[in-house]
Short mmCIF file of C-alpha atoms in Angstrom, two decimals:
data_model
loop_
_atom_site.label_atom_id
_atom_site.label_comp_id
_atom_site.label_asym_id
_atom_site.label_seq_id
_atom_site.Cartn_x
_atom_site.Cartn_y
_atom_site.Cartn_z
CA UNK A 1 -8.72 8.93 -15.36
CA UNK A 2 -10.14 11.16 -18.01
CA UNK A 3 -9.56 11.50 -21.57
CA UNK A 4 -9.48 9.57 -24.53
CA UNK A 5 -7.59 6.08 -23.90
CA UNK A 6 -5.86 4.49 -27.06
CA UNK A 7 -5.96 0.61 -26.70
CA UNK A 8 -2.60 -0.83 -26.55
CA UNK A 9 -2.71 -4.41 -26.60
CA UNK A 10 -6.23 -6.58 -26.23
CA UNK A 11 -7.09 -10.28 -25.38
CA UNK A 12 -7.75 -10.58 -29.03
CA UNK A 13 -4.52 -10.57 -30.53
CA UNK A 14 -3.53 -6.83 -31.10
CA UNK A 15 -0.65 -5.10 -29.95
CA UNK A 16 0.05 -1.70 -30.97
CA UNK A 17 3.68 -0.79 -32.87
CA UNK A 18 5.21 0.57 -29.68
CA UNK A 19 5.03 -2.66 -27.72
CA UNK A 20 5.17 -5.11 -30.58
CA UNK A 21 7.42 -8.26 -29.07
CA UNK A 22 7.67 -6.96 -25.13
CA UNK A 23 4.03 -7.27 -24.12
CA UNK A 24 1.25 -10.01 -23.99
CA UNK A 25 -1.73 -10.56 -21.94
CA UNK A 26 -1.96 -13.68 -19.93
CA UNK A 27 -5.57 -14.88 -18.50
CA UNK A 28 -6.34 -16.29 -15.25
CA UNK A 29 -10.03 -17.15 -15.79
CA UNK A 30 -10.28 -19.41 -12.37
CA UNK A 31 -8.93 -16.10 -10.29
CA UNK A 32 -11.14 -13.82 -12.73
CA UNK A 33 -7.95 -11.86 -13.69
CA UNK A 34 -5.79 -11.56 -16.23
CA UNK A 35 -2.01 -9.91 -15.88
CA UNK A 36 0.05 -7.64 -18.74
CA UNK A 37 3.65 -8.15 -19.39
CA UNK A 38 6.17 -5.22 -20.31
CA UNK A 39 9.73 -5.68 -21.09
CA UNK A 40 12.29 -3.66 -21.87
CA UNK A 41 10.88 -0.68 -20.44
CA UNK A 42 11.99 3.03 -20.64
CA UNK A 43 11.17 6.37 -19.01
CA UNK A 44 8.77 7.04 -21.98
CA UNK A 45 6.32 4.07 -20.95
CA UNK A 46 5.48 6.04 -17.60
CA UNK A 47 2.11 7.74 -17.70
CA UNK A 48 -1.64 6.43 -16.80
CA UNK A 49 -3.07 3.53 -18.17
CA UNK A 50 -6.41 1.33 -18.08
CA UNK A 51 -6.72 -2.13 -17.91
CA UNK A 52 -10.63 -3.76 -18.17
CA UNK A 53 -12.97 -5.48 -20.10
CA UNK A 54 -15.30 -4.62 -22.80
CA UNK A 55 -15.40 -2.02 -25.32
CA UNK A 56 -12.48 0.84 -24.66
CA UNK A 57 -13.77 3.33 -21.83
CA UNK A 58 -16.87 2.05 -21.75
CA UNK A 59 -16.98 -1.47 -20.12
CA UNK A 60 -15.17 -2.27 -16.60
CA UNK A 61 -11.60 -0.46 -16.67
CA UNK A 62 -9.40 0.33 -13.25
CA UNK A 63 -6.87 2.97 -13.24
CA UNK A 64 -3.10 2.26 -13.29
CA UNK A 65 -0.39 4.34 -12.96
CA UNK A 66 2.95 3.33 -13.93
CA UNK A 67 6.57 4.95 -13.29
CA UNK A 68 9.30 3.68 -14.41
CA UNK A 69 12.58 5.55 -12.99
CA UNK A 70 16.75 5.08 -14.01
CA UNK A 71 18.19 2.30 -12.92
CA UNK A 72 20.97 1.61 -10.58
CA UNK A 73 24.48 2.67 -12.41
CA UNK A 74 26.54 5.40 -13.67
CA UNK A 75 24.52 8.12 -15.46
CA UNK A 76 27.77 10.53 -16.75
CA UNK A 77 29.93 11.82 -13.66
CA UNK A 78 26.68 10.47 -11.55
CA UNK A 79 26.58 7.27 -9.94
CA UNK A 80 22.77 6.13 -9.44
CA UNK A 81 21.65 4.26 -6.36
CA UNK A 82 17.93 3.33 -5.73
CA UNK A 83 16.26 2.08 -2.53
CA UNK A 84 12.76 0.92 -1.34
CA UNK A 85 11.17 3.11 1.04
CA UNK A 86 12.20 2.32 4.35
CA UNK A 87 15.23 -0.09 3.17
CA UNK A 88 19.10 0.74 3.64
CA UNK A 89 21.28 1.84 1.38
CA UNK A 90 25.52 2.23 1.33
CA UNK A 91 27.03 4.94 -0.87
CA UNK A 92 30.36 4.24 -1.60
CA UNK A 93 32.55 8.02 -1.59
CA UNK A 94 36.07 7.05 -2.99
CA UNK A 95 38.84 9.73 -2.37
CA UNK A 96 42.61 10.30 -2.91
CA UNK A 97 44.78 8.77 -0.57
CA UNK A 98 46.87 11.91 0.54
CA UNK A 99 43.09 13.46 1.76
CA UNK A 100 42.21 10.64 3.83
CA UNK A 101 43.03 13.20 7.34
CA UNK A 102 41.04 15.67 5.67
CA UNK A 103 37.06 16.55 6.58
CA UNK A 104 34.21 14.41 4.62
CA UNK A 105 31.07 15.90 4.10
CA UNK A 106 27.54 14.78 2.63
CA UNK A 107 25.18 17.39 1.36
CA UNK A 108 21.85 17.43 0.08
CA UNK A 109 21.34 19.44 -2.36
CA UNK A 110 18.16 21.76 -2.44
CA UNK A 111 16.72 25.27 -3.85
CA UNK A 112 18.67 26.75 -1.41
CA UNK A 113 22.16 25.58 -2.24
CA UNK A 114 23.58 21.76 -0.87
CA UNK A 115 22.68 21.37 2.90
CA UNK A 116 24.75 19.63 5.01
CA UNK A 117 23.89 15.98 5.74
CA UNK A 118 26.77 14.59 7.61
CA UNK A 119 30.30 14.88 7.58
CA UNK A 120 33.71 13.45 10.04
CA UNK A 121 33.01 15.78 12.95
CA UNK A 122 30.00 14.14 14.15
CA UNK A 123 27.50 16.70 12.55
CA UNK A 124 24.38 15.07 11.61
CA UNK A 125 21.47 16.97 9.78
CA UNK A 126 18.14 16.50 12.37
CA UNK A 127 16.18 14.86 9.74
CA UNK A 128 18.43 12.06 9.79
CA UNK A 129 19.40 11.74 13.16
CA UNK A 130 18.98 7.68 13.82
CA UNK A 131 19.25 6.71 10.43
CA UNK A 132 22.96 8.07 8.84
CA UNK A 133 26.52 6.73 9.47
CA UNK A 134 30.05 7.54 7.66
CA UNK A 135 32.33 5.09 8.05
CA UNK A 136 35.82 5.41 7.60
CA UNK A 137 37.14 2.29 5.67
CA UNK A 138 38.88 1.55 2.50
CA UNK A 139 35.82 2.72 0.11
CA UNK A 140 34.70 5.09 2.58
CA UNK A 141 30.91 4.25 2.54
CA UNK A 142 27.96 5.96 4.08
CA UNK A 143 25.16 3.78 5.05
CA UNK A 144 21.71 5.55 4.83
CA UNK A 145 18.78 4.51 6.92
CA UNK A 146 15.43 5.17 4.74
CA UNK A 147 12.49 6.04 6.31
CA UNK A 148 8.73 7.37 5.54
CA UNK A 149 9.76 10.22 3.86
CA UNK A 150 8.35 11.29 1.05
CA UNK A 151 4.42 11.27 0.64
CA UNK A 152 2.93 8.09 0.38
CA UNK A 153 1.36 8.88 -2.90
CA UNK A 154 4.85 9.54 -5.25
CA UNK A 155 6.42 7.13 -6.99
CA UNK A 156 9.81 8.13 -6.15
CA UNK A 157 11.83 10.89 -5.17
CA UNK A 158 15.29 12.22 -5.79
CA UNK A 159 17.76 13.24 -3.66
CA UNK A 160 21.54 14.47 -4.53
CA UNK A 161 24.37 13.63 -2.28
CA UNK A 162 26.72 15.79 -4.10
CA UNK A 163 29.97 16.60 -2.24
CA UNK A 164 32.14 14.43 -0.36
CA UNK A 165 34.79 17.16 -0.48
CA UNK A 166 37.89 18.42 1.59
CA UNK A 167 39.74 21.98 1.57
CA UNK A 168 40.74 20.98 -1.93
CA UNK A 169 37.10 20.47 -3.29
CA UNK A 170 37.18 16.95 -4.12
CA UNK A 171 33.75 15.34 -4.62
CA UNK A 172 31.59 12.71 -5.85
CA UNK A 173 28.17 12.89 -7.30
CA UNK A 174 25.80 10.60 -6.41
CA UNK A 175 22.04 10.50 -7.08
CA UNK A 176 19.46 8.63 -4.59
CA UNK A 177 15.97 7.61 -5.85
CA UNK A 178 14.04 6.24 -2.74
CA UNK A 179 11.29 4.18 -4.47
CA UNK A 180 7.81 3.79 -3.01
CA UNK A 181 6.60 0.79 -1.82
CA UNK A 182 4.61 -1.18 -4.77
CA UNK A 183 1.06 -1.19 -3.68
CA UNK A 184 -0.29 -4.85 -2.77
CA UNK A 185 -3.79 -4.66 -4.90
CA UNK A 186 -7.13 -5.68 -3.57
CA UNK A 187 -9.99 -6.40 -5.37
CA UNK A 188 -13.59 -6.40 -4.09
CA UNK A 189 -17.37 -6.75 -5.06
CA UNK A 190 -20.25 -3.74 -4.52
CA UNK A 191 -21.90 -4.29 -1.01
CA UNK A 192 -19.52 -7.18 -0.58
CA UNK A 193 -16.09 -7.73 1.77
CA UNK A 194 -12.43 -7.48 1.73
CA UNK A 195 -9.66 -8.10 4.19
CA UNK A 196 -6.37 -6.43 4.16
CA UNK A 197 -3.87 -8.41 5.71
CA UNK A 198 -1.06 -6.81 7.15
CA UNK A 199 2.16 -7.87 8.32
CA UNK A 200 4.90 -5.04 9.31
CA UNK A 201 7.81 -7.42 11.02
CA UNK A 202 8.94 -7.62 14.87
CA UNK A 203 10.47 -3.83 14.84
CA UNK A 204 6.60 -2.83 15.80
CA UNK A 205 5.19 -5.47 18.12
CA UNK A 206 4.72 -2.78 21.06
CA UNK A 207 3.37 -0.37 18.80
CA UNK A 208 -0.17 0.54 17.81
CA UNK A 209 -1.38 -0.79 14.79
CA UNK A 210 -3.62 1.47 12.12
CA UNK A 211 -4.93 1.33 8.47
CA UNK A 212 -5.26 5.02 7.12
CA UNK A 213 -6.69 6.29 3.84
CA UNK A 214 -4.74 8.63 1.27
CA UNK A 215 -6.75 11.54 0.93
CA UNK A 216 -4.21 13.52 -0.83
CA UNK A 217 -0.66 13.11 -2.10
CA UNK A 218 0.87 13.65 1.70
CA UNK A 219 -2.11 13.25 4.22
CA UNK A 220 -3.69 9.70 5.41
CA UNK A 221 -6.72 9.66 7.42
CA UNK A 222 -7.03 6.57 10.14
CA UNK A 223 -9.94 4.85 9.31
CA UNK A 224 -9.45 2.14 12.74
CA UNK A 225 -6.49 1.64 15.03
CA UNK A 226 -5.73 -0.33 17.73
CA UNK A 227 -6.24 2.73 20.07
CA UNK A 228 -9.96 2.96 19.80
CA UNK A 229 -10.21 5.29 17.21
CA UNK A 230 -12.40 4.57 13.60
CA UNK A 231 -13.69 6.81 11.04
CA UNK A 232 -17.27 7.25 11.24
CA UNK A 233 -17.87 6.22 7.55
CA UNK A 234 -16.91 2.65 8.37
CA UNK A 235 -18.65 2.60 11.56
CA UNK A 236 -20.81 -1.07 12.17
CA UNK A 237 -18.86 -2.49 8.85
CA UNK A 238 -15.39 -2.64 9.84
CA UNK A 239 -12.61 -5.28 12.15
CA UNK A 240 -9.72 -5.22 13.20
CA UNK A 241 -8.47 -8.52 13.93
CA UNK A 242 -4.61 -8.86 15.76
CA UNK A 243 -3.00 -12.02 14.62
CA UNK A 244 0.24 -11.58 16.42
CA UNK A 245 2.47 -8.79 17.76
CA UNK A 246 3.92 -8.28 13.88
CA UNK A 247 1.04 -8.61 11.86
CA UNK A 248 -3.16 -7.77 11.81
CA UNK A 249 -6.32 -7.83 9.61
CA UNK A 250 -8.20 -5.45 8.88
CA UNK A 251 -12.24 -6.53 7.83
CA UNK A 252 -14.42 -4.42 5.92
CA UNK A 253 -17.98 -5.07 5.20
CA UNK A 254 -20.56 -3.63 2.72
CA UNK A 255 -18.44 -1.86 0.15
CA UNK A 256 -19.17 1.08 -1.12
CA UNK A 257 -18.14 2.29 -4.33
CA UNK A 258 -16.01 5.40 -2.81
CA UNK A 259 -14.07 3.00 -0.65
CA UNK A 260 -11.93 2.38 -2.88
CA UNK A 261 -8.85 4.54 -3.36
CA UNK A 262 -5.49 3.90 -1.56
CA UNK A 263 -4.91 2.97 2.00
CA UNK A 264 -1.64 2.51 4.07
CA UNK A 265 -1.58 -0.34 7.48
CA UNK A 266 1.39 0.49 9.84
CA UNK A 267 2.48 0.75 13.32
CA UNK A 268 3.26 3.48 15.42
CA UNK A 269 3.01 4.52 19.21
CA UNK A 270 0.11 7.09 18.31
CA UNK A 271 -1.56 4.93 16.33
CA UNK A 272 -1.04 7.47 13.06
CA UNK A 273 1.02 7.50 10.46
CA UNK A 274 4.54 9.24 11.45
CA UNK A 275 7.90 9.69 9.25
CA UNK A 276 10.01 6.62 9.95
CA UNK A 277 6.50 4.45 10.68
CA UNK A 278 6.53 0.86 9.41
CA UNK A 279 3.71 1.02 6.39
CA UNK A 280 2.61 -1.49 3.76
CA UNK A 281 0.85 0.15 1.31
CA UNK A 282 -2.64 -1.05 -0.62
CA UNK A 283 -4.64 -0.24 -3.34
CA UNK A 284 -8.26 -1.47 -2.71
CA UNK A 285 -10.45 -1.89 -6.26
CA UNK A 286 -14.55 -2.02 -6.06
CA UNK A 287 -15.88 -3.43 -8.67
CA UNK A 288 -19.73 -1.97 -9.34
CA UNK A 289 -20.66 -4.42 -11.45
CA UNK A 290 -21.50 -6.97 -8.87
CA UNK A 291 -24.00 -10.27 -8.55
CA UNK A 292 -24.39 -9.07 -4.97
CA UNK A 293 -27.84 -7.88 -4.86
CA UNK A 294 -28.79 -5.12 -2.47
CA UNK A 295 -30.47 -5.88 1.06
CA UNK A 296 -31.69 -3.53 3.85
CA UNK A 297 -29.88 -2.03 5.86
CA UNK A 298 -32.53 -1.87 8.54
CA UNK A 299 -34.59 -4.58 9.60
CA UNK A 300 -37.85 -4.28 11.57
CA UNK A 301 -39.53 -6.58 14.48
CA UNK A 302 -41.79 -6.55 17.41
CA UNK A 303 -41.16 -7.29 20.98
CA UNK A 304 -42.46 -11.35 21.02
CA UNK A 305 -42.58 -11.67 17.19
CA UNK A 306 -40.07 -12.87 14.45
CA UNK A 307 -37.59 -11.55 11.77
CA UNK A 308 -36.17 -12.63 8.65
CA UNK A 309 -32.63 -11.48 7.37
CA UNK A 310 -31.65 -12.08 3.50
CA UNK A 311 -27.94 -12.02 3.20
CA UNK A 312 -26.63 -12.35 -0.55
CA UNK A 313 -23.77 -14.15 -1.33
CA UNK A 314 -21.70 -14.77 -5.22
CA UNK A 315 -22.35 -18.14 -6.12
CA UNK A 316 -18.71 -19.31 -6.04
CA UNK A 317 -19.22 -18.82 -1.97
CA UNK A 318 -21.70 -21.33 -1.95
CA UNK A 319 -19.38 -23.96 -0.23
CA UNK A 320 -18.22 -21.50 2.08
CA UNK A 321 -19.15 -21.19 5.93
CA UNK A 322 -22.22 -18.65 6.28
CA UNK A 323 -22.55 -16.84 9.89
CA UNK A 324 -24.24 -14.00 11.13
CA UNK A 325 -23.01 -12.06 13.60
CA UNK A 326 -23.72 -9.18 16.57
CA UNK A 327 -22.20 -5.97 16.00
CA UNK A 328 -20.36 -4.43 18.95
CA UNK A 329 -18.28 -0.70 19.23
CA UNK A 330 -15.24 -2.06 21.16
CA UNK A 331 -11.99 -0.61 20.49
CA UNK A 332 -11.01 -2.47 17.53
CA UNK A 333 -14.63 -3.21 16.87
CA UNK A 334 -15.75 -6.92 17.37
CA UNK A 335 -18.67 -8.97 15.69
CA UNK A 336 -19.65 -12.17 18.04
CA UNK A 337 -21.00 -15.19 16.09
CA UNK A 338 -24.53 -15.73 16.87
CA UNK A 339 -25.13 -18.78 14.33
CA UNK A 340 -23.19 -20.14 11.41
CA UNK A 341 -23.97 -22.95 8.46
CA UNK A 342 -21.98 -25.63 9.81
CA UNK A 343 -25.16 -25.76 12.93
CA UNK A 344 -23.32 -23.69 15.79
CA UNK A 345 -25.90 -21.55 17.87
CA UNK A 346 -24.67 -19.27 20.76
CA UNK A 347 -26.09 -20.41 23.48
CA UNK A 348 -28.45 -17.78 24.60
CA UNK A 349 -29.92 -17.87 21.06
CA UNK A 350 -30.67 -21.80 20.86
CA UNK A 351 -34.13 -22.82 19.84
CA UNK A 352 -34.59 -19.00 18.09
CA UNK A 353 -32.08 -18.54 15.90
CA UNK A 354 -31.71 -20.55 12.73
CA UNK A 355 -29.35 -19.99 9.13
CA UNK A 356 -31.28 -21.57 6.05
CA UNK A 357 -29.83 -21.89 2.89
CA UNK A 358 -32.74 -19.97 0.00
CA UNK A 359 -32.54 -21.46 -3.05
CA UNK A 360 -31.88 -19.07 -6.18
#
């Protein structure tokens, strides 16, 4: 974001007027993070904020967006429902006795007028075919299937269910935000690694399995899927790794500063993102202000002779295992363990390949 950014509330004891007594700053040195609190919150604290370190705007910051919609409850002659993305939801349509023989109907209402959703004869509007019931009982509820509707990239949406109505023109209004998923955040160094880890449930173990990129407010690129297919940018630097039939990892190596943005891992027979498509969604940080030092990309021998490779590593991964591994284009792209710290050679490399520790 862009713009002059007025601090709010710092690790050094000030909080400005408007949050004075709902918000404090808690630090998590050992993690290297630190979380804000805000209670009490209203429509008014939506907007775009920074949190970082340093001097305002001009140390480390990462961008936050934060949306903060009505709550469940009546809102005048409106009762308000929300809903996650992809969850269920019951309305509950109360009527008058003496019309309980007469049509029900659900609209949606639009630009155009209030477009039929459902209603007691069986008619069922095609984008919710699968996913909408009315039940006739006591309260009279409709039960709503949610799916991957709106784009990936709103906060929320709104939707009116205005009319449950008969010949008389009885009706209830009823207003449906459908909330998007809260993005899982993932933070990761300059030239170093991150792994998204994504489980979706047991609705999609016979489905493919993809992580996609937001590229604008409605599209999402696949950068790998399980069918073979990965975005060229990523090529030689990116995994995916199938745990089980509900859940995979996705790998990716030497980060670049425009990977980051927002990405999306789901399931779905074509291996791309579809409405009604499991998703989990992510928000992947890159922080350019890394220990990692650079190291070639390309490395240079002769046919008989020898090579040395200098991977860097943060010093809090000094106790961890250290491997280095072959490359291969397979369908979800594969990286075979040649050697590794702990003294394990492959065995067509024994006696010429070796992992030293440098000091420094």
């Amino acid at each position: 974001a862009k713009g002059r950014c007025t601090t709010l509330i710092s690790s050094d004891g000030y909080v400005s007027k408007d949050y004075e007594g709902r918000a404090n700053i808690t630090n998590f040195p050992d993690s290297s993070t630190f979380v804000m609190n805000i209670d009490h919150l209203t429509q008014n604290d939506s907007g775009r904020y920074k949190c970082g370190l340093g001097i305002n705007s001009r140390g480390l910051s990462f961008d936050v967006s934060l949306d903060v919609s009505k709550g469940p409850g009546p809102l005048g002659d409106t009762e308000v429902y929300t809903a996650d993305l992809g969850g269920t939801v019951t309305i509950n349509c109360p009527f008058k006795p003496e019309n309980s023989e007469k049509k029900k109907s659900v609209c949606k209402k639009t630009d155009k007028g209030c477009v039929t959703v459902i209603d007691s004869t069986g008619e069922v509007n095609f984008d919710y075919g699968g996913r909408i019931e009315l039940r006739n009982y006591g309260h009279r509820p409709i039960n709503v299937q949610l799916h991957y509707q709106a784009s990936p990239a709103q906060r929320c949406w709104e939707v009116h269910l205005p009319d449950w109505e008969d010949t008389i023109g009885e009706k209830s209004n009823v207003d449906l935000q459908v909330l998007k998923p809260e993005p899982n955040l993932l933070y990761g160094d300059l030239r170093g690694s991150v792994i998204f880890d994504c489980a979706l449930g047991s609705d999609v173990e016979n489905m493919a399995k993809f992580l996609c990129r937001m590229s604008n407010e409605e599209a999402c690129d696949v950068v790998i899927n399980t069918l073979g297919k990965k975005d060229r940018s990523f090529e030689g630097r990116i995994l995916l790794i199938p745990k089980n039939k509900r859940s995979f990892s996705v790998h990716i190596t030497n980060l670049r500063k425009e990977d980051a943005g927002n990405y999306l891992c789901g399931a779905h027979s074509d291996g791309e993102p579809q409405k009604g498509s499991p998703i989990q969604a992510w928000q992947l940080f890159v922080n350019e202000e890394t220990v990692i030092p650079p190291s070639p990309s390309v490395v240079k021998g002769v046919v008989g002779g020898s090579v040395a490779v200098f991977c860097p590593y943060k010093p809090k991964e000094t106790n961890s295992l250290k491997y280095w591994c072959r490359w291969e284009d397979t369908q979800n792209g594969l990286c075979r363990s040649l050697v590794e710290s702990d003294g394990g050679v492959t065995e067509q490399y024994e006696g010429r390949l070796a992992l030293h520790e440098e000091p420094g």
